[in-house]
Short mmCIF file of C-alpha atoms in Angstrom, two decimals:
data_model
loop_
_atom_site.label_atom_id
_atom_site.label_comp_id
_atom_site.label_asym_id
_atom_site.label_seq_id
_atom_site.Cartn_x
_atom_site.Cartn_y
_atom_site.Cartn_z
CA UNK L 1 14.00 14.15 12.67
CA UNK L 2 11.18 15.86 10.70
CA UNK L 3 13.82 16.30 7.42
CA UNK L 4 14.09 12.42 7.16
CA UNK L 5 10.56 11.89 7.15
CA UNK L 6 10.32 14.94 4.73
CA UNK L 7 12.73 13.29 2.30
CA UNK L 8 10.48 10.18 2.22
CA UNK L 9 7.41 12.03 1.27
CA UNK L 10 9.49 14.04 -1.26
CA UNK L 11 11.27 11.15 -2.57
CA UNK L 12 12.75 12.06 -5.89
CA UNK L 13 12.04 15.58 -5.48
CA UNK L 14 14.75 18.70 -5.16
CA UNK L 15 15.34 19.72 -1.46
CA UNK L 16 13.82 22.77 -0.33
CA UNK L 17 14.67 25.34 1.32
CA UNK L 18 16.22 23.82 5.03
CA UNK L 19 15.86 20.80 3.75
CA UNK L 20 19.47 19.52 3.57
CA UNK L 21 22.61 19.28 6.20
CA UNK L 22 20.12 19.39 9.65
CA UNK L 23 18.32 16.77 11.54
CA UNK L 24 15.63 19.09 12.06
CA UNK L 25 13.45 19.22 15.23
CA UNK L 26 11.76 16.39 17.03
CA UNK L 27 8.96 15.14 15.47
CA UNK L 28 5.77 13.49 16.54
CA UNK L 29 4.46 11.34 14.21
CA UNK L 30 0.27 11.30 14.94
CA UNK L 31 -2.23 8.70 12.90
CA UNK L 32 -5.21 7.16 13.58
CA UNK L 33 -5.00 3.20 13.84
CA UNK L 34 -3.63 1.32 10.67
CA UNK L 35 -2.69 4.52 9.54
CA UNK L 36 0.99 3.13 7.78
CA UNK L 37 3.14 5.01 11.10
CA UNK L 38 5.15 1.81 11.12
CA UNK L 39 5.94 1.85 7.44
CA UNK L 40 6.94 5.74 7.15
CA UNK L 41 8.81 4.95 10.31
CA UNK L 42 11.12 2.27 8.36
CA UNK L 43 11.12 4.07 5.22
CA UNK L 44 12.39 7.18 7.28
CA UNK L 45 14.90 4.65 8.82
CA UNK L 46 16.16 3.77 5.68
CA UNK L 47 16.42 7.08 4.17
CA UNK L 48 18.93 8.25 7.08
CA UNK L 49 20.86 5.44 7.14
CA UNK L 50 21.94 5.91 3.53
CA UNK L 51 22.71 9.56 4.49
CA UNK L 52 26.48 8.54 5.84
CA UNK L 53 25.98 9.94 9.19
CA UNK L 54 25.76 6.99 11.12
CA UNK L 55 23.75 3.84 11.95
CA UNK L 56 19.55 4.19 13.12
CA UNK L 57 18.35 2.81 16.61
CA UNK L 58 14.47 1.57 16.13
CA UNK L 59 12.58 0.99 19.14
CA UNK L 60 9.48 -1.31 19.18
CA UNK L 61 7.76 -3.05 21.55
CA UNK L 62 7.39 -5.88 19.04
CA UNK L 63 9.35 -7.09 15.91
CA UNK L 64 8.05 -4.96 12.60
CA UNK L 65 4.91 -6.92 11.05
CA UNK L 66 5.35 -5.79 7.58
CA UNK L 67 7.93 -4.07 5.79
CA UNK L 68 7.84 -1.61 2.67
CA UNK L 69 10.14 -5.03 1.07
CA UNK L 70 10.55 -3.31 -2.68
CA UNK L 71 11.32 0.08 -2.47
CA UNK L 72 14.49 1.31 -3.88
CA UNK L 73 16.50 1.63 -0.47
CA UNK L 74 15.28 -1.89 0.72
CA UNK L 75 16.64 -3.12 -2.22
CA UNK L 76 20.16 -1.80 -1.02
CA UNK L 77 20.84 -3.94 2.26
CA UNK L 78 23.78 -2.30 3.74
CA UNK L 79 21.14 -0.19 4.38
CA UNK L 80 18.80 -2.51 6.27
CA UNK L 81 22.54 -3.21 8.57
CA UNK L 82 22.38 0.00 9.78
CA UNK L 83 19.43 0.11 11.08
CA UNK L 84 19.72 -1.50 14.96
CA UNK L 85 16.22 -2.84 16.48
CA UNK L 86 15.87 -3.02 20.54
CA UNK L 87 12.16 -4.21 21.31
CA UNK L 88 11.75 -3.40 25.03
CA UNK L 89 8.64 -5.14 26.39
CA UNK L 90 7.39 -2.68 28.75
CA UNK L 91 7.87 1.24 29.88
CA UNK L 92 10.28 -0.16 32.29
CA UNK L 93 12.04 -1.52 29.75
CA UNK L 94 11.84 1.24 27.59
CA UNK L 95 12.99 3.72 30.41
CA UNK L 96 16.14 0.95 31.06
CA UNK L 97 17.00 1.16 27.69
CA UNK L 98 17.22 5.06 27.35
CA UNK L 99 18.89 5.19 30.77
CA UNK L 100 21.73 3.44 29.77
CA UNK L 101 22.26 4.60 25.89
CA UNK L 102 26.05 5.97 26.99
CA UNK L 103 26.69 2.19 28.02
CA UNK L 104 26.21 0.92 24.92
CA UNK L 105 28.81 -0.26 22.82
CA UNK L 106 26.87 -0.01 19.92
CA UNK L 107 27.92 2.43 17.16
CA UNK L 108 26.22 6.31 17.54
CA UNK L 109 22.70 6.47 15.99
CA UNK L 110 22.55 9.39 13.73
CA UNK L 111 18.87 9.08 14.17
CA UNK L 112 16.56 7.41 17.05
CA UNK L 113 12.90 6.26 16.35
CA UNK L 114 10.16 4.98 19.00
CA UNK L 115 7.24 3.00 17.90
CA UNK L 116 4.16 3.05 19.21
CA UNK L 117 4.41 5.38 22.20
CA UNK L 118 0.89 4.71 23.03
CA UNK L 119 1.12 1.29 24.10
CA UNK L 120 4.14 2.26 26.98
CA UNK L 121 2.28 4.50 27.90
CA UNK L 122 -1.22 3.11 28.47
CA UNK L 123 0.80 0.89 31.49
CA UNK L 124 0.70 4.71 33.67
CA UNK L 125 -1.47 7.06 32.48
CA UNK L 126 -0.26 9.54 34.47
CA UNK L 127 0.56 13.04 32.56
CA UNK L 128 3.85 13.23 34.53
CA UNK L 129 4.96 9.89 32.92
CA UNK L 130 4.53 10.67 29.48
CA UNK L 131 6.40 13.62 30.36
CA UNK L 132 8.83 11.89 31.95
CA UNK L 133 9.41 9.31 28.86
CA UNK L 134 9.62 12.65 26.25
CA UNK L 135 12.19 14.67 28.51
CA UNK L 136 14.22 11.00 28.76
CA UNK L 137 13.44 10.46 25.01
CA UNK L 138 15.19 14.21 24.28
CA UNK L 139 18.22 13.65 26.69
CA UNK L 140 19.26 9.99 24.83
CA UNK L 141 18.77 12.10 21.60
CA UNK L 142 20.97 14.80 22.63
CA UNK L 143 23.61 12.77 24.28
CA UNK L 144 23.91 10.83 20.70
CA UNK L 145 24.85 14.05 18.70
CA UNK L 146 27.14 14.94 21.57
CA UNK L 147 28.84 11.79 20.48
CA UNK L 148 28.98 12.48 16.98
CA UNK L 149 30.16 15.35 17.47
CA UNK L 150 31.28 17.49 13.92
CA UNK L 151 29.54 14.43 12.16
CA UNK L 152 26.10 15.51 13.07
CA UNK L 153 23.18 15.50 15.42
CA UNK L 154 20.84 12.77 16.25
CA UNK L 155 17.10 13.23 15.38
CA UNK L 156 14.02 11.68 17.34
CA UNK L 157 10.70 10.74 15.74
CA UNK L 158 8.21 9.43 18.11
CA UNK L 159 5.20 7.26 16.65
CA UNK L 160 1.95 7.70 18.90
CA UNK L 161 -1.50 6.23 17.65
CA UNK L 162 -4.61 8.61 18.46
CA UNK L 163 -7.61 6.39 19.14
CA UNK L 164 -9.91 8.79 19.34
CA UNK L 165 -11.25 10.88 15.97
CA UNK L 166 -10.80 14.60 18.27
CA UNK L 167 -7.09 14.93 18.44
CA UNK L 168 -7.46 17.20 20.98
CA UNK L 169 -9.23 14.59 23.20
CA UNK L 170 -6.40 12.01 22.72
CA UNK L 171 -4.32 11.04 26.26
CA UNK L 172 -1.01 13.00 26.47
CA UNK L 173 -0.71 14.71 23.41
CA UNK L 174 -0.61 18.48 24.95
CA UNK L 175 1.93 17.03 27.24
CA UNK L 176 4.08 15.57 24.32
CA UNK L 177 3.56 18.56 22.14
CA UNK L 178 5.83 20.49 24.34
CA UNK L 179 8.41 18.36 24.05
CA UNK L 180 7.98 17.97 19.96
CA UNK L 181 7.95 21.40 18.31
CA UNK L 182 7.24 19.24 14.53
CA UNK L 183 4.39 16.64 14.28
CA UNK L 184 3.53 15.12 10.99
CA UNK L 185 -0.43 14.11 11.09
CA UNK L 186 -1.67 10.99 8.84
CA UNK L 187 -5.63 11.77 8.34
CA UNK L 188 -7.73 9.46 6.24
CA UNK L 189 -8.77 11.89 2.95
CA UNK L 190 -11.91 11.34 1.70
CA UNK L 191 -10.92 11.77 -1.84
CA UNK L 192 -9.62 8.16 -1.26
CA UNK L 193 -12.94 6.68 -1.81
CA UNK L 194 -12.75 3.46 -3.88
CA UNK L 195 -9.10 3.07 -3.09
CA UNK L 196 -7.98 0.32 -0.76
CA UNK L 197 -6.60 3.05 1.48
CA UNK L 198 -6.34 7.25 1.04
CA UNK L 199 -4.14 9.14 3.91
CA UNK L 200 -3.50 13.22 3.75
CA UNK L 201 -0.09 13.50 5.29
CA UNK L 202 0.79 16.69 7.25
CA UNK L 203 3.82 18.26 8.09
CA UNK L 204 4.63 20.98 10.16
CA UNK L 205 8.38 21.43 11.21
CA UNK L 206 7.68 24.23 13.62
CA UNK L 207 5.50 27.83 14.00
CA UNK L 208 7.86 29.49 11.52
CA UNK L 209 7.95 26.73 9.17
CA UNK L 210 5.00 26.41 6.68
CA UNK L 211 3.08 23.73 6.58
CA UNK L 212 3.36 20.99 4.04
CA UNK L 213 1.08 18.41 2.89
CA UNK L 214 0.69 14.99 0.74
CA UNK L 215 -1.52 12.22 -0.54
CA UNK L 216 -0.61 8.94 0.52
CA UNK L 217 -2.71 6.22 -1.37
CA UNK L 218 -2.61 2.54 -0.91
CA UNK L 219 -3.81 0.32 -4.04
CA UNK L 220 -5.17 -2.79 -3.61
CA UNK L 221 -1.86 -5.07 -4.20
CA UNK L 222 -0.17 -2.97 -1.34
CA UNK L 223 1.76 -0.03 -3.79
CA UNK L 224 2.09 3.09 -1.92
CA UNK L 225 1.71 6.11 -4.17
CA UNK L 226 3.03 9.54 -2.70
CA UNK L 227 2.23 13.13 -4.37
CA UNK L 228 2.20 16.57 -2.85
CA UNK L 229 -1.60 17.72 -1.87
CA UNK L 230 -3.35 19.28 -4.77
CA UNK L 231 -2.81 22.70 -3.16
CA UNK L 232 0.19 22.11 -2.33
CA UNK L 233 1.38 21.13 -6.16
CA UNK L 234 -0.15 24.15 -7.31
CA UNK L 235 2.33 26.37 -5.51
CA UNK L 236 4.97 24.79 -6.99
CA UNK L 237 7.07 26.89 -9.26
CA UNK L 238 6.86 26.08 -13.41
CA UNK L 239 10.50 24.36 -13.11
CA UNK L 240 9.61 22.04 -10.37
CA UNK L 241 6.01 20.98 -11.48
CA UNK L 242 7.81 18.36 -13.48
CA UNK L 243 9.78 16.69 -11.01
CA UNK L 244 7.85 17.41 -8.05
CA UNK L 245 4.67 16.92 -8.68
CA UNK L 246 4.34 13.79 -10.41
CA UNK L 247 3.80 10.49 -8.23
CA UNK L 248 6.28 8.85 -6.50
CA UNK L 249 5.93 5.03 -5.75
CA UNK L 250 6.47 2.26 -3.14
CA UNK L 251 5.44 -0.79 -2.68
CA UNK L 252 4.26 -1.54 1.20
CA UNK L 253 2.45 -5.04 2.76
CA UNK L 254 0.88 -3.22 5.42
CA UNK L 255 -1.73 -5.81 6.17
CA UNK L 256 0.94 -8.81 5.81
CA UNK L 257 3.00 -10.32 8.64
CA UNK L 258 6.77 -11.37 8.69
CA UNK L 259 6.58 -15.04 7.75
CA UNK L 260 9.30 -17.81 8.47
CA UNK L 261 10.77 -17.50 5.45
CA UNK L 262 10.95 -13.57 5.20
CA UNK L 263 14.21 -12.35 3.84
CA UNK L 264 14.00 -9.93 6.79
CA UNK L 265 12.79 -11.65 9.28
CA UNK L 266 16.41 -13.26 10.55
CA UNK L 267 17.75 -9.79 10.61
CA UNK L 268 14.83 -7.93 12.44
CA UNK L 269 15.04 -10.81 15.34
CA UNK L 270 19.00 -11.03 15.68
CA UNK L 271 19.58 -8.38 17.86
CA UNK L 272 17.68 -9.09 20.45
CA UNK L 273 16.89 -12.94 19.78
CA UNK L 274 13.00 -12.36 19.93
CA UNK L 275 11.00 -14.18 17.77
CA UNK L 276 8.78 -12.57 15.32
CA UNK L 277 5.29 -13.05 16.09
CA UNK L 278 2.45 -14.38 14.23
#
């Protein structure tokens, strides 16, 4: 669902042109390690479940670590009870799980994310597995719009970690690129120097769509600060300079883990009855 991810980076900002009404294509969401994936992931989560379309089905392999805990949607927790975590163990788990998405009597997700794609995937290495877990990964998405019908469609993000600095060289990612027309890259950005953390956040939604780009910084007490890429802002029009191009802030822990007594961490573990781990 690139436009979910899209509204996150633009938070506050007017919609643009395709922007609104669409789940948009599937989206591969690449970053190196540590590279906040998790947190956009939740904060995308968020974002469509206050949309009205339906509840959000986030797939882990592991309960979340840290949470983006203050930003204005956390605050609102009906949100948060929309958002359904599964946390399948292995591939086989995680094939299981998609296989048998029209069993469950869960409500329809209006939007389905997958954590961490690398780590299933590093059990078979094989090309025709990871092409195997995309085409499933498509079919569970489709089926799910089928279900909702005139409500909507169901978008797919897919979180894979790139070890490697040469994308190119990185396990599975020409295979998975045909199954995700949109991939959103997280690069560190060397004008981050002296700042706890500096990402440059790339979007493309497809070869027609334009490609659009932001500055993701993380200060030292864990604040997030989001504004478009310098030449991006400057092809914003004189009307939506004001708005769009100032900073827009939230507050992540990305190097913090879920403790006992996280207001979260009850929730995050009830579905499933895992136990968040330390």
């Amino acid at each position: 669902m690139a436009e979910a991810l899209r509204r996150v980076l633009n938070a506050g900002c007017a919609a643009g042109p395709g922007e609104e009404g669409g789940a948009g294509p599937p989206l591969l969401l690449l970053g190196a390690p540590r590279s906040a994936q998790t947190s956009l992931l939740f904060a995308a989560a968020l974002e469509a479940a206050g949309e009205g379309r339906g509840s959000v089905l986030f797939v882990t392999r592991r309960p979340l670590q840290s949470l983006p805990l203050s930003t204005p949607a956390a605050r609102e927790h009906w949100r948060l009870q929309k958002v359904r975590f599964q946390y399948p163990s292995s591939i086989q788990e995680l094939l299981q799980l998609l296989a048998s998405a029209h069993e469950a009597p869960a409500p329809t997700p209006s939007l389905l994310l997958l954590d961490g794609l690398e780590e299933y995937l590093a059990e078979d290495p094989g090309a025709q597995k990871a092409a195997y877990v995309a085409a499933l990964l498509l079919d569970t998405a489709a089926y799910f719009s089928h279900r909702l019908g005139a409500n909507g469609s169901c978008g797919l993000v897919v979180a894979l970690e790139t070890q490697k600095e040469a994308e190119a060289d990185a396990p599975h990612l020409a295979t998975l690129k045909r199954y995700f027309p949109a991939q959103c890259r997280l690069q560190p950005d060397a004008l981050g120097l002296g700042q706890h953390c500096c990402l440059r956040a790339s979007l493309e939604s497809g070869k027609l769509s334009p490609r659009t780009e932001w500055s993701v910084t993380f200060l030292p007490c864990g604040e997030m600060k989001i504004t478009p890429w310098p030449a991006q802002a400057s092809k914003l029009s004189p009307d939506k300079k004001g708005s769009s191009a100032g900073s827009q802030s939230l507050t992540l822990r990305c190097d913090n883990r879920l403790g006992p007594g996280s207001p979260l961490g009850g929730i995050l573990t009830s579905e499933t009855g895992a136990d968040s781990k330390t």
